[in-house]
Amino acid sequence: MSDAVRLNSTIYVGGLENAVNEKLLADAFLPFGQIINVTLPKPDLPSSKEPHRGFGYIEFEVAGDAKEAIDNMDQSEFFGRVIKVAAAKPQKDSNQGLGTKTAVWETEGWIAKHGGVSQEDRLATQQAQRAKAPGDPMVSLDTDIAGPHQE
């Protein structure tokens, strides 16, 4: 099964109670079609007492069954909680987006694209330097206005 077909037949189920396990989740969604796989991601911290992170993924054999499950189970109550059921999104590359381990400017090509000074900015800076007349910087100060006035 290709990744695109697998993604279309996989649903996200969020808002799960801690008492829910893979078997209970599979039993709740079995009326919609043959289930290939149920996954409840574990917490990131090994010291966590939670059995899962409060969401899971269910992969159906047929993409139409996944759509049927979304249509019927989204915003329904499961173990005393209202659950969110939606199509699963593709997993992000760990080197992209928020939550990555590297700074955005360390990624290849970012500096070349965003870090350089544009040609327009370079020309404006050069023109400003040429237009600036060398001389006494105090010339433009008007001492008649700023000092004490004698009458």
mmCIF file with all atom_site columns, C-alpha atoms in Angstrom:
data_model
loop_
_atom_site.group_PDB
_atom_site.id
_atom_site.type_symbol
_atom_site.label_atom_id
_atom_site.label_alt_id
_atom_site.label_comp_id
_atom_site.label_asym_id
_atom_site.label_entity_id
_atom_site.label_seq_id
_atom_site.pdbx_PDB_ins_code
_atom_site.Cartn_x
_atom_site.Cartn_y
_atom_site.Cartn_z
_atom_site.occupancy
_atom_site.B_iso_or_equiv
_atom_site.pdbx_formal_charge
_atom_site.auth_seq_id
_atom_site.auth_comp_id
_atom_site.auth_asym_id
_atom_site.auth_atom_id
_atom_site.pdbx_PDB_model_num
ATOM 1   C CA . MET A 1 1   ? 0.000   0.000  0.000  1.00 0.00 ? 1   MET A CA 1
ATOM 2   C CA . SER A 1 2   ? 1.483   3.353  -1.020 1.00 0.00 ? 2   SER A CA 1
ATOM 3   C CA . ASP A 1 3   ? 1.967   6.170  1.473  1.00 0.00 ? 3   ASP A CA 1
ATOM 4   C CA . ALA A 1 4   ? -0.728  8.319  -0.175 1.00 0.00 ? 4   ALA A CA 1
ATOM 5   C CA . VAL A 1 5   ? -3.295  5.513  0.020  1.00 0.00 ? 5   VAL A CA 1
ATOM 6   C CA . ARG A 1 6   ? -2.280  4.758  3.602  1.00 0.00 ? 6   ARG A CA 1
ATOM 7   C CA . LEU A 1 7   ? -2.667  8.406  4.564  1.00 0.00 ? 7   LEU A CA 1
ATOM 8   C CA . ASN A 1 8   ? -6.164  8.558  3.035  1.00 0.00 ? 8   ASN A CA 1
ATOM 9   C CA . SER A 1 9   ? -7.232  5.533  5.027  1.00 0.00 ? 9   SER A CA 1
ATOM 10  C CA . THR A 1 10  ? -5.796  6.769  8.353  1.00 0.00 ? 10  THR A CA 1
ATOM 11  C CA . ILE A 1 11  ? -7.742  8.917  10.807 1.00 0.00 ? 11  ILE A CA 1
ATOM 12  C CA . TYR A 1 12  ? -6.727  10.974 13.816 1.00 0.00 ? 12  TYR A CA 1
ATOM 13  C CA . VAL A 1 13  ? -8.718  10.572 17.040 1.00 0.00 ? 13  VAL A CA 1
ATOM 14  C CA . GLY A 1 14  ? -8.083  13.261 19.668 1.00 0.00 ? 14  GLY A CA 1
ATOM 15  C CA . GLY A 1 15  ? -9.345  14.019 23.162 1.00 0.00 ? 15  GLY A CA 1
ATOM 16  C CA . LEU A 1 16  ? -9.038  10.466 24.445 1.00 0.00 ? 16  LEU A CA 1
ATOM 17  C CA . GLU A 1 17  ? -9.447  9.588  28.110 1.00 0.00 ? 17  GLU A CA 1
ATOM 18  C CA . ASN A 1 18  ? -6.424  7.924  29.779 1.00 0.00 ? 18  ASN A CA 1
ATOM 19  C CA . ALA A 1 19  ? -8.468  4.746  30.337 1.00 0.00 ? 19  ALA A CA 1
ATOM 20  C CA . VAL A 1 20  ? -8.739  4.177  26.575 1.00 0.00 ? 20  VAL A CA 1
ATOM 21  C CA . ASN A 1 21  ? -6.378  1.577  25.139 1.00 0.00 ? 21  ASN A CA 1
ATOM 22  C CA . GLU A 1 22  ? -5.767  0.303  21.607 1.00 0.00 ? 22  GLU A CA 1
ATOM 23  C CA . LYS A 1 23  ? -8.311  -2.529 21.920 1.00 0.00 ? 23  LYS A CA 1
ATOM 24  C CA . LEU A 1 24  ? -11.106 -0.229 23.163 1.00 0.00 ? 24  LEU A CA 1
ATOM 25  C CA . LEU A 1 25  ? -10.387 2.258  20.379 1.00 0.00 ? 25  LEU A CA 1
ATOM 26  C CA . ALA A 1 26  ? -10.375 -0.492 17.743 1.00 0.00 ? 26  ALA A CA 1
ATOM 27  C CA . ASP A 1 27  ? -13.656 -1.916 19.089 1.00 0.00 ? 27  ASP A CA 1
ATOM 28  C CA . ALA A 1 28  ? -15.319 1.522  18.911 1.00 0.00 ? 28  ALA A CA 1
ATOM 29  C CA . PHE A 1 29  ? -14.340 2.043  15.264 1.00 0.00 ? 29  PHE A CA 1
ATOM 30  C CA . LEU A 1 30  ? -14.761 -1.554 14.034 1.00 0.00 ? 30  LEU A CA 1
ATOM 31  C CA . PRO A 1 31  ? -18.375 -0.984 12.809 1.00 0.00 ? 31  PRO A CA 1
ATOM 32  C CA . PHE A 1 32  ? -17.022 1.319  10.080 1.00 0.00 ? 32  PHE A CA 1
ATOM 33  C CA . GLY A 1 33  ? -14.738 -1.223 8.427  1.00 0.00 ? 33  GLY A CA 1
ATOM 34  C CA . GLN A 1 34  ? -11.741 -3.498 8.675  1.00 0.00 ? 34  GLN A CA 1
ATOM 35  C CA . ILE A 1 35  ? -8.979  -1.938 10.804 1.00 0.00 ? 35  ILE A CA 1
ATOM 36  C CA . ILE A 1 36  ? -5.361  -2.579 9.904  1.00 0.00 ? 36  ILE A CA 1
ATOM 37  C CA . ASN A 1 37  ? -3.607  -0.745 12.741 1.00 0.00 ? 37  ASN A CA 1
ATOM 38  C CA . VAL A 1 38  ? -4.341  1.295  15.892 1.00 0.00 ? 38  VAL A CA 1
ATOM 39  C CA . THR A 1 39  ? -1.619  3.490  17.413 1.00 0.00 ? 39  THR A CA 1
ATOM 40  C CA . LEU A 1 40  ? -1.678  5.469  20.661 1.00 0.00 ? 40  LEU A CA 1
ATOM 41  C CA . PRO A 1 41  ? 1.566   7.506  20.839 1.00 0.00 ? 41  PRO A CA 1
ATOM 42  C CA . LYS A 1 42  ? 3.317   7.321  24.187 1.00 0.00 ? 42  LYS A CA 1
ATOM 43  C CA . PRO A 1 43  ? 4.373   10.453 26.116 1.00 0.00 ? 43  PRO A CA 1
ATOM 44  C CA . ASP A 1 44  ? 7.768   11.937 25.255 1.00 0.00 ? 44  ASP A CA 1
ATOM 45  C CA . LEU A 1 45  ? 8.976   11.912 28.851 1.00 0.00 ? 45  LEU A CA 1
ATOM 46  C CA . PRO A 1 46  ? 9.775   8.456  30.224 1.00 0.00 ? 46  PRO A CA 1
ATOM 47  C CA . SER A 1 47  ? 8.855   9.669  33.732 1.00 0.00 ? 47  SER A CA 1
ATOM 48  C CA . SER A 1 48  ? 5.287   10.472 32.633 1.00 0.00 ? 48  SER A CA 1
ATOM 49  C CA . LYS A 1 49  ? 2.545   8.447  34.311 1.00 0.00 ? 49  LYS A CA 1
ATOM 50  C CA . GLU A 1 50  ? 0.180   8.897  31.342 1.00 0.00 ? 50  GLU A CA 1
ATOM 51  C CA . PRO A 1 51  ? -0.470  5.743  29.251 1.00 0.00 ? 51  PRO A CA 1
ATOM 52  C CA . HIS A 1 52  ? -0.695  7.798  26.024 1.00 0.00 ? 52  HIS A CA 1
ATOM 53  C CA . ARG A 1 53  ? -0.713  11.411 24.820 1.00 0.00 ? 53  ARG A CA 1
ATOM 54  C CA . GLY A 1 54  ? -4.506  11.729 24.515 1.00 0.00 ? 54  GLY A CA 1
ATOM 55  C CA . PHE A 1 55  ? -4.773  10.980 20.809 1.00 0.00 ? 55  PHE A CA 1
ATOM 56  C CA . GLY A 1 56  ? -4.374  8.071  18.446 1.00 0.00 ? 56  GLY A CA 1
ATOM 57  C CA . TYR A 1 57  ? -4.395  6.973  14.831 1.00 0.00 ? 57  TYR A CA 1
ATOM 58  C CA . ILE A 1 58  ? -6.550  4.291  13.232 1.00 0.00 ? 58  ILE A CA 1
ATOM 59  C CA . GLU A 1 59  ? -5.678  2.886  9.828  1.00 0.00 ? 59  GLU A CA 1
ATOM 60  C CA . PHE A 1 60  ? -8.527  1.325  7.864  1.00 0.00 ? 60  PHE A CA 1
ATOM 61  C CA . GLU A 1 61  ? -8.191  -1.114 4.998  1.00 0.00 ? 61  GLU A CA 1
ATOM 62  C CA . VAL A 1 62  ? -10.396 1.051  2.738  1.00 0.00 ? 62  VAL A CA 1
ATOM 63  C CA . ALA A 1 63  ? -10.247 4.870  2.539  1.00 0.00 ? 63  ALA A CA 1
ATOM 64  C CA . GLY A 1 64  ? -14.050 5.067  2.308  1.00 0.00 ? 64  GLY A CA 1
ATOM 65  C CA . ASP A 1 65  ? -14.331 3.394  5.712  1.00 0.00 ? 65  ASP A CA 1
ATOM 66  C CA . ALA A 1 66  ? -12.088 6.081  7.198  1.00 0.00 ? 66  ALA A CA 1
ATOM 67  C CA . LYS A 1 67  ? -14.322 8.808  5.766  1.00 0.00 ? 67  LYS A CA 1
ATOM 68  C CA . GLU A 1 68  ? -17.389 7.060  7.161  1.00 0.00 ? 68  GLU A CA 1
ATOM 69  C CA . ALA A 1 69  ? -15.763 6.882  10.612 1.00 0.00 ? 69  ALA A CA 1
ATOM 70  C CA . ILE A 1 70  ? -14.930 10.607 10.479 1.00 0.00 ? 70  ILE A CA 1
ATOM 71  C CA . ASP A 1 71  ? -18.473 11.537 9.459  1.00 0.00 ? 71  ASP A CA 1
ATOM 72  C CA . ASN A 1 72  ? -20.066 9.453  12.213 1.00 0.00 ? 72  ASN A CA 1
ATOM 73  C CA . MET A 1 73  ? -17.650 9.748  15.136 1.00 0.00 ? 73  MET A CA 1
ATOM 74  C CA . ASP A 1 74  ? -16.403 13.348 15.027 1.00 0.00 ? 74  ASP A CA 1
ATOM 75  C CA . GLN A 1 75  ? -17.672 15.298 18.068 1.00 0.00 ? 75  GLN A CA 1
ATOM 76  C CA . SER A 1 76  ? -19.160 12.139 19.597 1.00 0.00 ? 76  SER A CA 1
ATOM 77  C CA . GLU A 1 77  ? -18.719 11.118 23.226 1.00 0.00 ? 77  GLU A CA 1
ATOM 78  C CA . PHE A 1 78  ? -16.281 8.333  24.076 1.00 0.00 ? 78  PHE A CA 1
ATOM 79  C CA . PHE A 1 79  ? -15.495 7.417  27.704 1.00 0.00 ? 79  PHE A CA 1
ATOM 80  C CA . GLY A 1 80  ? -17.080 10.640 28.931 1.00 0.00 ? 80  GLY A CA 1
ATOM 81  C CA . ARG A 1 81  ? -15.168 12.926 26.582 1.00 0.00 ? 81  ARG A CA 1
ATOM 82  C CA . VAL A 1 82  ? -16.052 14.553 23.282 1.00 0.00 ? 82  VAL A CA 1
ATOM 83  C CA . ILE A 1 83  ? -13.560 13.261 20.743 1.00 0.00 ? 83  ILE A CA 1
ATOM 84  C CA . LYS A 1 84  ? -12.235 14.909 17.599 1.00 0.00 ? 84  LYS A CA 1
ATOM 85  C CA . VAL A 1 85  ? -12.024 12.609 14.584 1.00 0.00 ? 85  VAL A CA 1
ATOM 86  C CA . ALA A 1 86  ? -10.363 13.879 11.408 1.00 0.00 ? 86  ALA A CA 1
ATOM 87  C CA . ALA A 1 87  ? -8.249  12.738 8.495  1.00 0.00 ? 87  ALA A CA 1
ATOM 88  C CA . ALA A 1 88  ? -4.663  12.183 9.566  1.00 0.00 ? 88  ALA A CA 1
ATOM 89  C CA . LYS A 1 89  ? -2.113  14.674 8.259  1.00 0.00 ? 89  LYS A CA 1
ATOM 90  C CA . PRO A 1 90  ? 1.250   13.565 6.915  1.00 0.00 ? 90  PRO A CA 1
ATOM 91  C CA . GLN A 1 91  ? 4.007   13.415 9.488  1.00 0.00 ? 91  GLN A CA 1
ATOM 92  C CA . LYS A 1 92  ? 6.289   16.427 9.268  1.00 0.00 ? 92  LYS A CA 1
ATOM 93  C CA . ASP A 1 93  ? 9.960   16.037 8.593  1.00 0.00 ? 93  ASP A CA 1
ATOM 94  C CA . SER A 1 94  ? 11.833  16.503 11.866 1.00 0.00 ? 94  SER A CA 1
ATOM 95  C CA . ASN A 1 95  ? 14.004  19.131 10.158 1.00 0.00 ? 95  ASN A CA 1
ATOM 96  C CA . GLN A 1 96  ? 11.094  21.403 9.231  1.00 0.00 ? 96  GLN A CA 1
ATOM 97  C CA . GLY A 1 97  ? 8.734   23.722 11.051 1.00 0.00 ? 97  GLY A CA 1
ATOM 98  C CA . LEU A 1 98  ? 8.273   24.495 14.709 1.00 0.00 ? 98  LEU A CA 1
ATOM 99  C CA . GLY A 1 99  ? 9.621   22.050 17.231 1.00 0.00 ? 99  GLY A CA 1
ATOM 100 C CA . THR A 1 100 ? 12.724  21.159 15.272 1.00 0.00 ? 100 THR A CA 1
ATOM 101 C CA . LYS A 1 101 ? 16.038  20.643 16.986 1.00 0.00 ? 101 LYS A CA 1
ATOM 102 C CA . THR A 1 102 ? 17.922  23.073 14.724 1.00 0.00 ? 102 THR A CA 1
ATOM 103 C CA . ALA A 1 103 ? 17.542  26.790 14.226 1.00 0.00 ? 103 ALA A CA 1
ATOM 104 C CA . VAL A 1 104 ? 15.919  27.867 10.980 1.00 0.00 ? 104 VAL A CA 1
ATOM 105 C CA . TRP A 1 105 ? 19.016  29.806 9.875  1.00 0.00 ? 105 TRP A CA 1
ATOM 106 C CA . GLU A 1 106 ? 21.154  26.677 10.215 1.00 0.00 ? 106 GLU A CA 1
ATOM 107 C CA . THR A 1 107 ? 19.181  24.841 7.564  1.00 0.00 ? 107 THR A CA 1
ATOM 108 C CA . GLU A 1 108 ? 20.808  24.564 4.191  1.00 0.00 ? 108 GLU A CA 1
ATOM 109 C CA . GLY A 1 109 ? 20.052  27.415 1.848  1.00 0.00 ? 109 GLY A CA 1
ATOM 110 C CA . TRP A 1 110 ? 18.200  29.628 4.334  1.00 0.00 ? 110 TRP A CA 1
ATOM 111 C CA . ILE A 1 111 ? 20.999  32.199 4.613  1.00 0.00 ? 111 ILE A CA 1
ATOM 112 C CA . ALA A 1 112 ? 21.405  32.269 0.850  1.00 0.00 ? 112 ALA A CA 1
ATOM 113 C CA . LYS A 1 113 ? 17.699  32.941 0.440  1.00 0.00 ? 113 LYS A CA 1
ATOM 114 C CA . HIS A 1 114 ? 16.939  35.205 3.415  1.00 0.00 ? 114 HIS A CA 1
ATOM 115 C CA . GLY A 1 115 ? 20.197  36.362 4.970  1.00 0.00 ? 115 GLY A CA 1
ATOM 116 C CA . GLY A 1 116 ? 21.803  38.270 2.159  1.00 0.00 ? 116 GLY A CA 1
ATOM 117 C CA . VAL A 1 117 ? 21.338  41.948 1.451  1.00 0.00 ? 117 VAL A CA 1
ATOM 118 C CA . SER A 1 118 ? 19.247  42.578 -1.640 1.00 0.00 ? 118 SER A CA 1
ATOM 119 C CA . GLN A 1 119 ? 20.687  44.362 -4.657 1.00 0.00 ? 119 GLN A CA 1
ATOM 120 C CA . GLU A 1 120 ? 18.165  47.177 -4.149 1.00 0.00 ? 120 GLU A CA 1
ATOM 121 C CA . ASP A 1 121 ? 19.406  47.770 -0.579 1.00 0.00 ? 121 ASP A CA 1
ATOM 122 C CA . ARG A 1 122 ? 23.042  47.788 -1.729 1.00 0.00 ? 122 ARG A CA 1
ATOM 123 C CA . LEU A 1 123 ? 22.313  50.429 -4.390 1.00 0.00 ? 123 LEU A CA 1
ATOM 124 C CA . ALA A 1 124 ? 20.397  52.615 -1.940 1.00 0.00 ? 124 ALA A CA 1
ATOM 125 C CA . THR A 1 125 ? 23.294  52.491 0.541  1.00 0.00 ? 125 THR A CA 1
ATOM 126 C CA . GLN A 1 126 ? 25.842  53.385 -2.153 1.00 0.00 ? 126 GLN A CA 1
ATOM 127 C CA . GLN A 1 127 ? 23.739  56.320 -3.379 1.00 0.00 ? 127 GLN A CA 1
ATOM 128 C CA . ALA A 1 128 ? 23.312  57.639 0.160  1.00 0.00 ? 128 ALA A CA 1
ATOM 129 C CA . GLN A 1 129 ? 27.079  57.484 0.751  1.00 0.00 ? 129 GLN A CA 1
ATOM 130 C CA . ARG A 1 130 ? 27.797  59.350 -2.496 1.00 0.00 ? 130 ARG A CA 1
ATOM 131 C CA . ALA A 1 131 ? 25.221  62.049 -1.774 1.00 0.00 ? 131 ALA A CA 1
ATOM 132 C CA . LYS A 1 132 ? 26.616  62.689 1.687  1.00 0.00 ? 132 LYS A CA 1
ATOM 133 C CA . ALA A 1 133 ? 28.900  65.710 1.471  1.00 0.00 ? 133 ALA A CA 1
ATOM 134 C CA . PRO A 1 134 ? 32.068  65.502 3.530  1.00 0.00 ? 134 PRO A CA 1
ATOM 135 C CA . GLY A 1 135 ? 32.612  68.388 5.839  1.00 0.00 ? 135 GLY A CA 1
ATOM 136 C CA . ASP A 1 136 ? 31.811  69.789 9.212  1.00 0.00 ? 136 ASP A CA 1
ATOM 137 C CA . PRO A 1 137 ? 28.904  67.893 10.799 1.00 0.00 ? 137 PRO A CA 1
ATOM 138 C CA . MET A 1 138 ? 28.144  70.933 12.993 1.00 0.00 ? 138 MET A CA 1
ATOM 139 C CA . VAL A 1 139 ? 27.324  73.169 10.024 1.00 0.00 ? 139 VAL A CA 1
ATOM 140 C CA . SER A 1 140 ? 23.667  72.243 10.037 1.00 0.00 ? 140 SER A CA 1
ATOM 141 C CA . LEU A 1 141 ? 23.199  73.210 13.698 1.00 0.00 ? 141 LEU A CA 1
ATOM 142 C CA . ASP A 1 142 ? 21.706  76.639 14.137 1.00 0.00 ? 142 ASP A CA 1
ATOM 143 C CA . THR A 1 143 ? 23.205  78.100 17.281 1.00 0.00 ? 143 THR A CA 1
ATOM 144 C CA . ASP A 1 144 ? 21.039  81.219 17.126 1.00 0.00 ? 144 ASP A CA 1
ATOM 145 C CA . ILE A 1 145 ? 17.928  79.261 17.999 1.00 0.00 ? 145 ILE A CA 1
ATOM 146 C CA . ALA A 1 146 ? 19.365  76.983 20.675 1.00 0.00 ? 146 ALA A CA 1
ATOM 147 C CA . GLY A 1 147 ? 21.167  79.428 22.957 1.00 0.00 ? 147 GLY A CA 1
ATOM 148 C CA . PRO A 1 148 ? 20.125  82.101 25.428 1.00 0.00 ? 148 PRO A CA 1
ATOM 149 C CA . HIS A 1 149 ? 18.625  85.160 23.830 1.00 0.00 ? 149 HIS A CA 1
ATOM 150 C CA . GLN A 1 150 ? 19.873  88.633 24.681 1.00 0.00 ? 150 GLN A CA 1
ATOM 151 C CA . GLU A 1 151 ? 17.462  91.429 24.268 1.00 0.00 ? 151 GLU A CA 1
#
